[in-house]
Amino acid sequence: MPRMRTGIGFYLLVFVAGFITFALHEGGHWLAATLLGHDAWFSLNRAGARDAVEAGHRVLITAAGPAVTIMQGLFAFALVQARRSAVAWVALFWAAFMRLMATVISLWNPNDEARLSEHFGLGAWTLPVVASAALLALLAVGSRRLGVRWTTLGLSWLVASAAISAIVFSGL
């Protein structure tokens, strides 16, 4: 099986794709708030309604970000499977990485899925673990399909960690 080709351009794509993934995720929150009639705000690391939000709207706004990220992962997985696309693999990697890191951060600050899971009476960890595990399973299958090496995963993880740090600490 041929291996996916990587190099400096690939890892630059991994870095930039983090900003795109965060923008799409937060854009999901912003769009849901806007479509529900709220005055919404947006940054690369947070988005939501400016005004008071009723419980039903809060659930929809909260769910919209992860829904967008999960759709990104599913679409990217389909492209990895159908076209063996390295660019799609990067999008799939980011969907899995982002939700996994959000799950880890839930130890200190509950993420979207944790808040939803508690809202629906499932306990704080059910939805975060299910979302992360599902996306990681897709990443594993997609990585195998493309012959992704462990070094590529490790370097992508390091680059993605740098991208998240840049996003979080930049205040964008």
Coordinates of C-alpha atoms in Angstrom, one line a residue:
M1 CA 0.0 0.0 0.0
P2 CA 1.5 3.4 -0.9
R3 CA 2.1 5.8 1.9
M4 CA 0.7 9.3 2.1
R5 CA 3.4 11.8 1.1
T6 CA 4.2 14.5 3.6
G7 CA 6.7 17.4 3.8
I8 CA 6.8 21.0 4.9
G9 CA 3.8 21.9 2.8
F10 CA 1.7 19.1 4.3
Y11 CA 2.5 20.3 7.9
L12 CA 1.8 23.9 6.9
L13 CA -1.6 22.7 5.7
V14 CA -2.1 20.9 9.1
F15 CA -1.4 24.2 10.9
V16 CA -3.7 26.3 8.7
A17 CA -6.4 23.7 8.8
G18 CA -6.6 24.1 12.5
F19 CA -7.7 27.8 12.1
I20 CA -10.2 26.7 9.5
T21 CA -11.6 24.0 11.7
F22 CA -12.0 26.3 14.6
A23 CA -13.7 28.9 12.4
L24 CA -16.1 26.4 11.1
H25 CA -16.9 25.0 14.6
E26 CA -17.4 28.5 16.1
G27 CA -19.2 29.5 13.0
G28 CA -21.7 26.7 13.7
H29 CA -22.5 28.3 17.1
W30 CA -22.7 31.7 15.5
L31 CA -25.0 30.6 12.7
A32 CA -27.4 28.8 15.0
A33 CA -27.6 31.8 17.3
T34 CA -28.2 34.1 14.3
L35 CA -30.8 31.8 12.8
L36 CA -32.6 31.6 16.1
G37 CA -32.9 35.4 16.1
H38 CA -30.2 36.3 18.5
D39 CA -27.5 39.0 18.2
A40 CA -24.5 36.8 17.9
W41 CA -20.7 37.2 18.3
F42 CA -17.9 35.2 16.9
S43 CA -14.2 34.6 17.6
L44 CA -11.9 31.6 16.6
N45 CA -12.3 30.1 20.1
R46 CA -15.8 31.1 21.2
A47 CA -19.1 32.2 19.7
G48 CA -22.6 32.6 20.9
A49 CA -25.5 34.9 21.5
R50 CA -25.0 38.3 23.1
D51 CA -28.4 38.4 24.7
A52 CA -30.2 36.1 27.2
V53 CA -31.0 32.7 25.6
E54 CA -33.8 30.4 26.6
A55 CA -32.8 26.8 27.4
G56 CA -34.1 25.3 24.1
H57 CA -32.1 27.8 22.1
R58 CA -29.0 27.3 24.3
V59 CA -29.1 23.6 23.5
L60 CA -29.3 24.2 19.8
I61 CA -26.6 26.8 19.8
T62 CA -24.3 24.5 21.9
A63 CA -25.0 21.5 19.6
A64 CA -24.3 23.4 16.4
G65 CA -20.5 23.7 16.8
P66 CA -19.9 20.0 17.4
A67 CA -22.4 19.1 14.7
V68 CA -20.4 21.1 12.2
T69 CA -17.2 19.5 13.3
I70 CA -18.7 16.0 13.2
M71 CA -20.0 16.7 9.7
Q72 CA -16.5 17.9 8.7
G73 CA -15.2 14.6 9.9
L74 CA -17.8 12.5 8.1
F75 CA -17.3 14.4 4.8
A76 CA -13.5 14.2 5.1
F77 CA -13.7 10.5 5.9
A78 CA -15.9 9.9 2.8
L79 CA -13.3 11.8 0.6
V80 CA -10.4 9.8 2.2
Q81 CA -12.2 6.6 1.4
A82 CA -13.3 7.6 -2.1
R83 CA -10.3 9.6 -3.4
R84 CA -7.5 8.8 -1.0
S85 CA -7.2 12.5 -0.4
A86 CA -4.4 13.7 1.9
V87 CA -6.1 17.1 2.3
A88 CA -9.3 15.3 3.4
W89 CA -7.2 13.3 5.9
V90 CA -6.0 16.6 7.4
A91 CA -9.7 17.7 7.8
L92 CA -10.5 14.4 9.4
F93 CA -7.5 14.6 11.7
W94 CA -8.6 18.0 12.8
A95 CA -12.2 17.0 13.5
A96 CA -10.9 14.1 15.7
F97 CA -8.1 16.1 17.3
M98 CA -10.3 19.1 18.2
R99 CA -13.0 17.0 19.8
L100 CA -10.5 14.9 21.7
M101 CA -8.7 17.9 23.1
A102 CA -12.1 19.5 24.0
T103 CA -12.9 16.3 25.9
V104 CA -9.6 16.5 27.8
I105 CA -10.2 20.2 28.6
S106 CA -13.6 19.1 30.0
L107 CA -11.7 17.9 33.1
W108 CA -11.5 21.7 34.0
N109 CA -14.1 23.3 31.8
P110 CA -17.0 21.3 30.4
N111 CA -17.0 21.4 26.6
D112 CA -20.0 21.5 24.3
E113 CA -20.6 17.8 24.3
A114 CA -20.2 17.6 28.1
R115 CA -22.8 20.4 28.6
L116 CA -25.2 18.7 26.2
S117 CA -24.6 15.3 27.8
E118 CA -25.5 16.7 31.3
H119 CA -28.5 18.6 29.9
F120 CA -29.9 15.3 28.5
G121 CA -29.2 13.4 31.8
L122 CA -26.5 11.3 30.3
G123 CA -23.7 12.3 32.7
A124 CA -20.9 14.7 31.7
W125 CA -18.7 12.1 29.9
T126 CA -21.1 10.2 27.6
L127 CA -21.3 12.5 24.6
P128 CA -17.7 13.7 24.7
V129 CA -16.4 10.1 24.8
V130 CA -18.8 9.0 22.1
A131 CA -18.0 11.9 19.8
S132 CA -14.2 11.6 20.3
A133 CA -14.2 7.8 20.0
A134 CA -16.3 7.9 16.8
L135 CA -14.0 10.5 15.2
L136 CA -10.9 8.7 16.3
A137 CA -12.2 5.5 14.8
L138 CA -12.8 7.2 11.5
L139 CA -9.3 8.7 11.7
A140 CA -7.9 5.2 12.3
V141 CA -9.7 3.7 9.3
G142 CA -8.8 6.7 7.1
S143 CA -5.1 6.6 8.2
R144 CA -4.9 2.9 7.4
R145 CA -6.5 3.6 4.0
L146 CA -3.8 6.1 3.2
G147 CA -0.9 4.3 4.8
V148 CA -0.3 7.1 7.3
R149 CA 2.8 6.4 9.4
W150 CA 3.0 6.9 13.2
T151 CA 5.6 9.6 12.6
T152 CA 3.0 11.5 10.4
L153 CA 0.4 11.2 13.2
G154 CA 2.9 12.4 15.8
L155 CA 4.2 15.3 13.8
S156 CA 0.6 16.3 12.9
W157 CA -0.3 16.2 16.6
L158 CA 2.6 18.5 17.5
V159 CA 1.7 20.9 14.7
A160 CA -1.9 20.8 15.7
S161 CA -0.9 21.5 19.3
A162 CA 1.0 24.6 18.2
A163 CA -2.0 25.7 16.1
I164 CA -4.4 25.4 19.1
S165 CA -1.9 27.2 21.3
A166 CA -1.7 30.0 18.7
I167 CA -5.5 30.2 18.5
V168 CA -6.2 30.1 22.3
F169 CA -3.4 32.5 23.3
S170 CA -3.8 34.9 20.4
G171 CA -7.3 35.9 21.6
L172 CA -8.6 35.8 18.1

